[in-house]
Coordinates of C-alpha atoms and ligand atoms in Angstrom, one line a residue:
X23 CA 130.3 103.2 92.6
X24 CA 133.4 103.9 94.4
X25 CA 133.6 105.3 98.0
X26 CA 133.7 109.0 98.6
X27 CA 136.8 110.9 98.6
X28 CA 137.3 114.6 99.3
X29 CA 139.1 115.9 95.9
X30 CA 139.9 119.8 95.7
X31 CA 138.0 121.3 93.3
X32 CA 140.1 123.5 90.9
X33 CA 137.7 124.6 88.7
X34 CA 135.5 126.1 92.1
X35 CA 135.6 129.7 90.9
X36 CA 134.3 128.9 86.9
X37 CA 130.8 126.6 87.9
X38 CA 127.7 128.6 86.8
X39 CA 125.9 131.1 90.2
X40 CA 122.9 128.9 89.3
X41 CA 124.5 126.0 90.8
X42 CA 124.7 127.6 94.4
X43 CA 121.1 127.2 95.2
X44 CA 120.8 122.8 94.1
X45 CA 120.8 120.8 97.0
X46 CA 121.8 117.1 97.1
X47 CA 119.5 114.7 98.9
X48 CA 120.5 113.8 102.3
X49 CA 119.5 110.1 101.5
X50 CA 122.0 110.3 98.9
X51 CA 124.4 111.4 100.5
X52 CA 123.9 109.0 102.8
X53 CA 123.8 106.5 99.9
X54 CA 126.6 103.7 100.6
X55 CA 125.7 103.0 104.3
X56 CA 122.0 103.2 103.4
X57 CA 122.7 100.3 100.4
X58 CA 124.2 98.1 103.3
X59 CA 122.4 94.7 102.4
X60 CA 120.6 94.5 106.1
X61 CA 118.9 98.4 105.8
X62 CA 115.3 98.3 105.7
X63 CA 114.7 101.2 103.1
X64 CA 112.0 103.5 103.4
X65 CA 113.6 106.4 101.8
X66 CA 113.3 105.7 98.0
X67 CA 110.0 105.7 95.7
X68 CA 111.2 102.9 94.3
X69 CA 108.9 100.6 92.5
X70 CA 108.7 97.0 92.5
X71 CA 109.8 96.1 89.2
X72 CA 110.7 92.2 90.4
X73 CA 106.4 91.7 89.4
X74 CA 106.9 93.0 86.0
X75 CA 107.2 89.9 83.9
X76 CA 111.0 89.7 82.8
X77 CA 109.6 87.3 79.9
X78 CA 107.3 89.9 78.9
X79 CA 110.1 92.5 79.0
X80 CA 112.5 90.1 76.6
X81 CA 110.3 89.6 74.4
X82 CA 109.2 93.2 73.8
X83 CA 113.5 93.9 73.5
X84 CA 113.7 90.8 71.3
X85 CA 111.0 92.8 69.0
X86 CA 112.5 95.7 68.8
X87 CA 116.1 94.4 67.8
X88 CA 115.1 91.7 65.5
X89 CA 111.2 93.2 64.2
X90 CA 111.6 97.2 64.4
X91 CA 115.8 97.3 64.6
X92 CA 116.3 99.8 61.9
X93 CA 113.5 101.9 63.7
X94 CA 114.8 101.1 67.5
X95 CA 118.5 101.3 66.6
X96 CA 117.9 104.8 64.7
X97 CA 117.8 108.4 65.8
X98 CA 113.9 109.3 66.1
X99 CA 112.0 112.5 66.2
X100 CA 112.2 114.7 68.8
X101 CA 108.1 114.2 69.8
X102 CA 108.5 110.6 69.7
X103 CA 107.6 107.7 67.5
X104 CA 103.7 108.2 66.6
X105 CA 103.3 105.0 68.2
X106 CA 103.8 105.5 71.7
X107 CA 102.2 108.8 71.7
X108 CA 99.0 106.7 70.6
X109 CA 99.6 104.6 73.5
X110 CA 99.8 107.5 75.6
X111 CA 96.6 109.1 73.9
X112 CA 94.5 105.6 75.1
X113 CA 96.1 105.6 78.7
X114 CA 95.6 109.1 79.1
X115 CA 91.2 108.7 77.4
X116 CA 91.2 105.8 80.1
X117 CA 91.5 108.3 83.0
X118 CA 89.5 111.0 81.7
X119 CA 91.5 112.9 79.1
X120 CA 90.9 113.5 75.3
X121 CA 94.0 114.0 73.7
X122 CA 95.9 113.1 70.1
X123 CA 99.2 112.1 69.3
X124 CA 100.4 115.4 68.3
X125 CA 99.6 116.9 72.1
X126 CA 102.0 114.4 73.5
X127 CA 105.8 114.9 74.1
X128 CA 107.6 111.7 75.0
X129 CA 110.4 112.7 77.1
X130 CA 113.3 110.7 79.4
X131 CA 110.9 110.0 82.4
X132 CA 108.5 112.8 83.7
X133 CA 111.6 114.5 85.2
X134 CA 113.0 115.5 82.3
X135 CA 109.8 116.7 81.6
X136 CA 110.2 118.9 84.9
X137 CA 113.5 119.7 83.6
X138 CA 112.6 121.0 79.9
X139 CA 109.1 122.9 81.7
X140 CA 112.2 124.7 84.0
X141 CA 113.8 125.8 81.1
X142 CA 111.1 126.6 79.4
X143 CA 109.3 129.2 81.7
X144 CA 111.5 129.8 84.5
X145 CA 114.2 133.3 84.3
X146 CA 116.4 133.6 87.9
X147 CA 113.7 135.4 90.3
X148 CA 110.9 134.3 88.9
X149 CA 107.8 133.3 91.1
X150 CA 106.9 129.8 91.0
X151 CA 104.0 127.7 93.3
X152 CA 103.9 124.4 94.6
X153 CA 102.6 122.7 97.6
X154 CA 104.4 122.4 100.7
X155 CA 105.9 120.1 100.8
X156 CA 106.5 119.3 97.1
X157 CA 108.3 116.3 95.1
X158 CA 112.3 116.7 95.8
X159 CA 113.1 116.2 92.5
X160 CA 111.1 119.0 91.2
X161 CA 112.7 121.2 93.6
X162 CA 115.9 120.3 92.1
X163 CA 114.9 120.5 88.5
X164 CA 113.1 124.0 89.2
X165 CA 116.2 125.5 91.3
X166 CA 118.7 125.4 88.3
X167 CA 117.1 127.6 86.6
X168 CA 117.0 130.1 90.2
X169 CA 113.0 130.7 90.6
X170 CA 111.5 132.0 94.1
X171 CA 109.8 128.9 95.1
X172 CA 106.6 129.9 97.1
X173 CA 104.7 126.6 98.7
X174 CA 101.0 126.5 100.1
X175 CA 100.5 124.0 102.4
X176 CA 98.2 121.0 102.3
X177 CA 95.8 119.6 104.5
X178 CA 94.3 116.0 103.8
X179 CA 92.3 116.9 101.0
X180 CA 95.3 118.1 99.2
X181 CA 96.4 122.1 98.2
X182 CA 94.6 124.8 101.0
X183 CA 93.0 126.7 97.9
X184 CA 92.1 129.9 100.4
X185 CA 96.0 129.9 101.1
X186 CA 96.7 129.3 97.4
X187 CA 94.2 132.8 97.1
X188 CA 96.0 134.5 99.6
X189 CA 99.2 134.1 98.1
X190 CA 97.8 134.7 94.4
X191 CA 96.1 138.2 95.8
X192 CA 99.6 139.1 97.7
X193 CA 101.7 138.8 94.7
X194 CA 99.4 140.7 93.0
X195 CA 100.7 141.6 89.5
X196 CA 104.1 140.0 89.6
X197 CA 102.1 136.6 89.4
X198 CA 103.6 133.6 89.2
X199 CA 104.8 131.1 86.3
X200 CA 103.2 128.4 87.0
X201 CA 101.5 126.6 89.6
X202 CA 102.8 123.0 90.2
X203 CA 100.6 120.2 91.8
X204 CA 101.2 116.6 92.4
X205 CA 97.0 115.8 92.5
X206 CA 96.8 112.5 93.4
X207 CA 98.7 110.4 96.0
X208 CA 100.7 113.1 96.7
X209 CA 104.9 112.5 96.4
X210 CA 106.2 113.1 99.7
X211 CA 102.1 114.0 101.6
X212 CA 100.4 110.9 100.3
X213 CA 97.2 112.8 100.0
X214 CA 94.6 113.2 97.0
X215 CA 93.3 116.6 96.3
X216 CA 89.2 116.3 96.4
X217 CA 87.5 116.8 93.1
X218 CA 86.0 120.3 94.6
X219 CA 89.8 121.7 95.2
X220 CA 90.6 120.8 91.6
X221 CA 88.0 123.1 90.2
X222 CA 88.7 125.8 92.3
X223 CA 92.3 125.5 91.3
X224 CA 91.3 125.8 87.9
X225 CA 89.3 128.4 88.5
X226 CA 91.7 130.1 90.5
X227 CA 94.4 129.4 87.4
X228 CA 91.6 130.7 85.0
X229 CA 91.1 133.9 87.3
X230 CA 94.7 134.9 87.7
X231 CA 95.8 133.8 84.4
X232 CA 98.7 131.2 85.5
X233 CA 99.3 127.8 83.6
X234 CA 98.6 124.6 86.4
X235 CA 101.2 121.9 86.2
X236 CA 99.6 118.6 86.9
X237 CA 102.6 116.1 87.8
X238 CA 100.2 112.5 88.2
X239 CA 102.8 109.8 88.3
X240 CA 100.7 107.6 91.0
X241 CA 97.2 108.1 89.3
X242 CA 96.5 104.5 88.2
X243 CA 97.6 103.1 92.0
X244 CA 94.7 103.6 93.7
X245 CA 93.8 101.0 96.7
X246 CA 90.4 102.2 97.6
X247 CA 88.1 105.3 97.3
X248 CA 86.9 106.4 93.4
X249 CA 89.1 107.5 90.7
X250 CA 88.9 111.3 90.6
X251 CA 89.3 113.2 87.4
X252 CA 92.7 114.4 86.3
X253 CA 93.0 118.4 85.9
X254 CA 93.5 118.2 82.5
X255 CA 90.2 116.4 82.0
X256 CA 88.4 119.3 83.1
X257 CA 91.0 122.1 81.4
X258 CA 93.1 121.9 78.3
X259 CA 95.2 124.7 79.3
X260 CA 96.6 122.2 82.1
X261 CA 100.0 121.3 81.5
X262 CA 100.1 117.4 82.4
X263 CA 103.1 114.8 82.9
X264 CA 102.6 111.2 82.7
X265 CA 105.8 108.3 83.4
X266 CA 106.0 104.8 82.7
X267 CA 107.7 104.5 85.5
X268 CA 105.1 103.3 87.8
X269 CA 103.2 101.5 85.4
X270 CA 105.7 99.7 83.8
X271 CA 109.5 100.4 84.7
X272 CA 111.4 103.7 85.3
X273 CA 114.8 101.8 84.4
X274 CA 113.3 102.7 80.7
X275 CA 113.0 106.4 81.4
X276 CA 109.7 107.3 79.5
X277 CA 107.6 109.7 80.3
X278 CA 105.0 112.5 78.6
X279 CA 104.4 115.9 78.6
X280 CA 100.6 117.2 76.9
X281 CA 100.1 120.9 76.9
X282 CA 98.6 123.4 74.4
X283 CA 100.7 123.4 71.4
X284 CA 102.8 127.0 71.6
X285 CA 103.9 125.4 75.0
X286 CA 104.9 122.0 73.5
X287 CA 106.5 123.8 70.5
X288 CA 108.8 125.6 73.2
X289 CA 109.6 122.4 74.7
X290 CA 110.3 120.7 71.7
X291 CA 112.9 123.2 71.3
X292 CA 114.5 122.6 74.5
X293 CA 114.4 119.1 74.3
X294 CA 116.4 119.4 70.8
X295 CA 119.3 121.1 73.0
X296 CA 118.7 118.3 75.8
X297 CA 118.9 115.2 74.0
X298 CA 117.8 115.4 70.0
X299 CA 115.8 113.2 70.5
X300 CA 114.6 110.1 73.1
X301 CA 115.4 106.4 73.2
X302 CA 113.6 104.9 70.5
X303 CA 114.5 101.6 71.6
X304 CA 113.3 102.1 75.2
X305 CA 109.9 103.6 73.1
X306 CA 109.9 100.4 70.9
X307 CA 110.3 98.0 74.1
X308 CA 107.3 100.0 76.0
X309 CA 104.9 99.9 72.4
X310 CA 105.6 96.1 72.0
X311 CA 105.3 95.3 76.2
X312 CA 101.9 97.5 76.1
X313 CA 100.5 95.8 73.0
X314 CA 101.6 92.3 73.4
X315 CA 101.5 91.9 77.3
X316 CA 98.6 91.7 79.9
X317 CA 99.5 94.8 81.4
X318 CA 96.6 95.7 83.4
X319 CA 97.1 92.1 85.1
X320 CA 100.5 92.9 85.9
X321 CA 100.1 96.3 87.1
X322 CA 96.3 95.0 89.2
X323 CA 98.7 92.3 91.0
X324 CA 101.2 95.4 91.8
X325 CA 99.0 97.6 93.3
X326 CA 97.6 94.6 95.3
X327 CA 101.2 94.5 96.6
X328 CA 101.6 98.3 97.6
X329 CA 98.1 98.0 98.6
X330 CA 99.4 95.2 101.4
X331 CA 102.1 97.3 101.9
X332 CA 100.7 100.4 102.9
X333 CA 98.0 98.2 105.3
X334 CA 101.5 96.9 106.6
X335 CA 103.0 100.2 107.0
X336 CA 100.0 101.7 108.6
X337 CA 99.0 99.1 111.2
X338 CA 103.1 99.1 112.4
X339 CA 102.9 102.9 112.8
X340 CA 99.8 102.5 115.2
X341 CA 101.9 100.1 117.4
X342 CA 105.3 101.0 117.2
X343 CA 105.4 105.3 116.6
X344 CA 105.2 107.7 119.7
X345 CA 101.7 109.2 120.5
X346 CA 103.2 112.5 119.3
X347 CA 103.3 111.4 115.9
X348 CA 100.9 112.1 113.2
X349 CA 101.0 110.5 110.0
X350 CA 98.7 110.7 106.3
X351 CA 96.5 107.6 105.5
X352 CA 97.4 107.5 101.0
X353 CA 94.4 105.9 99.6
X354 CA 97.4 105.2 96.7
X355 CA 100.6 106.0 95.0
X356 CA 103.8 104.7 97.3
X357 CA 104.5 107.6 100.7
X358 CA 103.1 108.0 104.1
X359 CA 104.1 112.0 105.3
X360 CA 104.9 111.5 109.3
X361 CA 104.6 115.0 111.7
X362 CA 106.4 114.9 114.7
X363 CA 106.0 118.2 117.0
X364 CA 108.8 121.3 115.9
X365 CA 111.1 120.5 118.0
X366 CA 111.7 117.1 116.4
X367 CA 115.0 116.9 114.2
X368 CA 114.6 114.7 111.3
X369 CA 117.7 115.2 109.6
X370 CA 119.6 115.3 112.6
X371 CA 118.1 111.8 113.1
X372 CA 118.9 110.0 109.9
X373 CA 122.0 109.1 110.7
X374 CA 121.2 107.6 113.9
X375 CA 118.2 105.7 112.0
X376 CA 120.8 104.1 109.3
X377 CA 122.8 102.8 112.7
X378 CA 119.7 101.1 113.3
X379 CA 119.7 99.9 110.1
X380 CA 116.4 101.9 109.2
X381 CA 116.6 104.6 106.0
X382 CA 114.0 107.3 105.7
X383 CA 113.5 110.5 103.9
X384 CA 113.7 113.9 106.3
X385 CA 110.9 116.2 105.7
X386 CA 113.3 119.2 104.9
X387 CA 114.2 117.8 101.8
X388 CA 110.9 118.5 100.1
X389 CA 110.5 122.6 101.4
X390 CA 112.9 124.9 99.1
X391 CA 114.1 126.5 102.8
X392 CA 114.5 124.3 105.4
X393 CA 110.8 124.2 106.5
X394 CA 110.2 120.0 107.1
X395 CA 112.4 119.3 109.5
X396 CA 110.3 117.4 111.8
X397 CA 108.3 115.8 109.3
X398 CA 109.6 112.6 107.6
X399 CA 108.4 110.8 104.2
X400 CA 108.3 106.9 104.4
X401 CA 108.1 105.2 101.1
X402 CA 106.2 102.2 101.2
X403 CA 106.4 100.7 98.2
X404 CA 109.7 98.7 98.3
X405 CA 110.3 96.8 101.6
X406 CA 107.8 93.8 101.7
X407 CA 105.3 93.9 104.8
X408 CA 107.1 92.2 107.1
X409 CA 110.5 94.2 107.0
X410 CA 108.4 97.4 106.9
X411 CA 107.1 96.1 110.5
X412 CA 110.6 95.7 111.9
X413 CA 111.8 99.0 110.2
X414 CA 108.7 100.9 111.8
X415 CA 109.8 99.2 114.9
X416 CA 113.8 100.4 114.6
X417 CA 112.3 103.3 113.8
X418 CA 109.8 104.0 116.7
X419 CA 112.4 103.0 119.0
X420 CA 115.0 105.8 118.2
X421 CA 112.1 108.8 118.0
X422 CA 111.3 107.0 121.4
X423 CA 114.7 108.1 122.9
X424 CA 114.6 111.2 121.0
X425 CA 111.5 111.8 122.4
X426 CA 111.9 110.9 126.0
X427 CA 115.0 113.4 125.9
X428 CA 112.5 115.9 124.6
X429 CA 109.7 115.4 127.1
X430 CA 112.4 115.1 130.3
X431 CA 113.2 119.3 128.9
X432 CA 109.7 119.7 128.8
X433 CA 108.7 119.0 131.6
X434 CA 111.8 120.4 133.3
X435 CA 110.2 123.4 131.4
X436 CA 113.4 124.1 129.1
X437 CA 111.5 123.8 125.8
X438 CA 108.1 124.6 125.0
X439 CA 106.0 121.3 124.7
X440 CA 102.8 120.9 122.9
X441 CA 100.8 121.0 125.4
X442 CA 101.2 125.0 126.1
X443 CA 100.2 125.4 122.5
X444 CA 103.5 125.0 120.3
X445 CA 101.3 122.9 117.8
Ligands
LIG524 C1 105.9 113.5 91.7 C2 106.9 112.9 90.8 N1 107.2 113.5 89.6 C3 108.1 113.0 88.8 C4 108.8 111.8 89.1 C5 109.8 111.3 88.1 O1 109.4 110.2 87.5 P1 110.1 109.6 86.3 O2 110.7 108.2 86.7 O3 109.0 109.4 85.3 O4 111.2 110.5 85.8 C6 108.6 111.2 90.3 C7 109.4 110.0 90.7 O5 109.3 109.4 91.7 C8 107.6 111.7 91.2 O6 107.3 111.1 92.4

């Protein structure tokens, strides 16, 4: 990638209004200096794709060229090839879910399926719900197509369903389109809704007749506590996405989409005008890896390793983080969501933090207006333990002179401090 350049923009007036309210990433924009070879990254969900077995990986590519080439090398349906969306039948009964092949759409990662569900529901104006805060890139996929974005916030057992009631009862006939949930591990909160929550959601979908979205990229990472039902085990209105990403490698882009069928029909139909159809090598090199390959090794000895990491991450926030600090304690999946009191700045911080050689994701990022700012995700999953001790450490250190700024104007009685109630 080259360096940034400011280039006028001729074509300004012609670009589509839609584009006005997509928001780049501040960590992207921040991309070059954060890719400096000496940051300690916490600002990426990036898995750690050096423990899946590159011999494996050859192997299944190997197959597909020499084995399945006129197959692999070949447009392929739209739905996918039948045999991945058996794949995805199994992994999906192993959690819970009874589906077939024909209630699977394979799509380019579970953000295209974001994408296609956008296009598919969503006119300009249109209520939409998620948590808040929500995954960034859904917020991106969803604003294109110009919805009113309406969050309920969390707590740590996941979605506040009397909020989520609240807000149902106050839009009142207008509804919503959908309600969109990251259940487990939540991407940025790191929180797991409670089986309870997830029945009165559906009960609450049920009562007020809007579809539920169940986005579950992080399911099969657990580190402790038991495996809690998906949505659409208990519900086959639920619209679920599934990824290979974090089971196997994103740098394939496969992911699912299983919904009732008039839904996937629609989809189908605006995944034609996407992309024809997906990667049938990519789905060849995930069948052959799946079926040929000690997977659940692989992927047991990776959550081992975000398992250590999170310990890691957890035990270096206790030392090295300011006592005003508040963090989430994931019991999977790859982010710790860190509070700092309102008056905090995260994005205003960032660059300071990549000075210090430390890269994190401000909380503003993942609220459609702004709401965040003092909350930051850390992503846990890429640095190994002992970098994420020194990054905490850079870290703590510049929210320590942030905050000692702070509690000087405090105390001087210039800004209102926690302490007389500001939360
Ligand atoms: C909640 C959530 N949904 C969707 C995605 C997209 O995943 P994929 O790589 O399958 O496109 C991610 C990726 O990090 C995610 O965290």
């Amino acid at each position: 990638m080259g360096t940034a350049r400011i280039v006028f923009d001729k074509w300004g007036g012609r670009y589509a209004e839609r584009l006005s309210g997509v928001r780049s990433s501040a960590v992207r924009d921040l991309f070059a200096a954060a890719s400096r070879p000496d940051m300690i990254s916490f600002s990426g969900g990036m898995p750690e794709v050096s423990e899946v077995p590159a011999f494996a990986v050859a192997k299944a590519a190997r197959e597909a060229v020499h084995e399945y080439g006129s197959q692999a090398l070949q447009y392929g349906s739209s739905e996918g090839r039948l045999e991945i969306r058996v794949l995805v039948t199994e992994l999906m009964a192993e959690s819970g879910v009874r589906v077939v092949p024909d209630d699977v759409v394979v799509t380019a990662g579970a953000q295209q399926a974001l994408d296609l569900l956008a296009k598919t529901f969503i006119d300009p104006g249109d209520v939409i719900i998620t948590e808040g805060p929500t995954y960034l890139g859904a917020l991106q996929a969803f604003s294109a197509y110009e919805p009113d974005v309406h969050c309920v916030p969390m707590d740590g057992d996941g979605m506040r369903m009397d909020l989520l009631e609240e807000e149902l009862k106050r839009l009142g006939p207008r509804g919503a389109k959908f309600i969109y949930t990251i259940p487990n591990f939540h991407n940025p909160a790191g929180v797991t809704m409670t089986a309870e929550r997830r029945r009165r959601l559906l009960e609450l979908s049920r009562e007020y007749d809007i579809p539920v979205v169940e986005d579950d990229p992080y399911g099969r990472l657990r580190f402790e506590g038991g495996h809690v039902k998906p949505l659409r085990a208990l519900d086959d209105e639920v619209i679920y996405l599934g990824t290979f990403s974090k089971i196997f490698a994103p740098g394939l882009r496969l992911g699912w989409i299983v919904a009732p069928q008039p839904i996937l029909a629609k989809v189908l139909l605006m995944k034609q005008g996407a992309d024809l159809c997906g990667s049938a090598f990519a789905q060849v090199v995930a069948e052959r890896y799946f079926r040929s390959t000690r997977w659940r090794r692989v992927l047991q000895t990776l959550t081992q390793t975000y398992a250590e990491r999170r310990d890691a991450m957890l035990a270096a926030l206790e030392e090295h983080f300011p006592p005003e600090a508040r963090w989430t304690h994931p019991e999977g999946g790859f982010f710790v969501w860190v509070e700092l009191p309102p008056y905090v700045d995260c994005a205003n911080m960032l660059a300071e933090a990549v000075e210090h050689g430390v890269v994190f994701a401000p909380g503003d990022g993942f609220y459609p207006d702004g709401r965040g700012r003092n909350c930051m995700r850390l992503a846990f999953c890429f640095a190994k333990p002992e970098a994420i001790e020194e990054g905490i450490r850079r870290l703590g250190e510049v929210l320590e002179d942030r905050l000692e700024l702070y509690r000087a104007f405090i105390a001087a009685g210039a800004i209102e401090g926690p302490e007389r109630g500001a939360a």
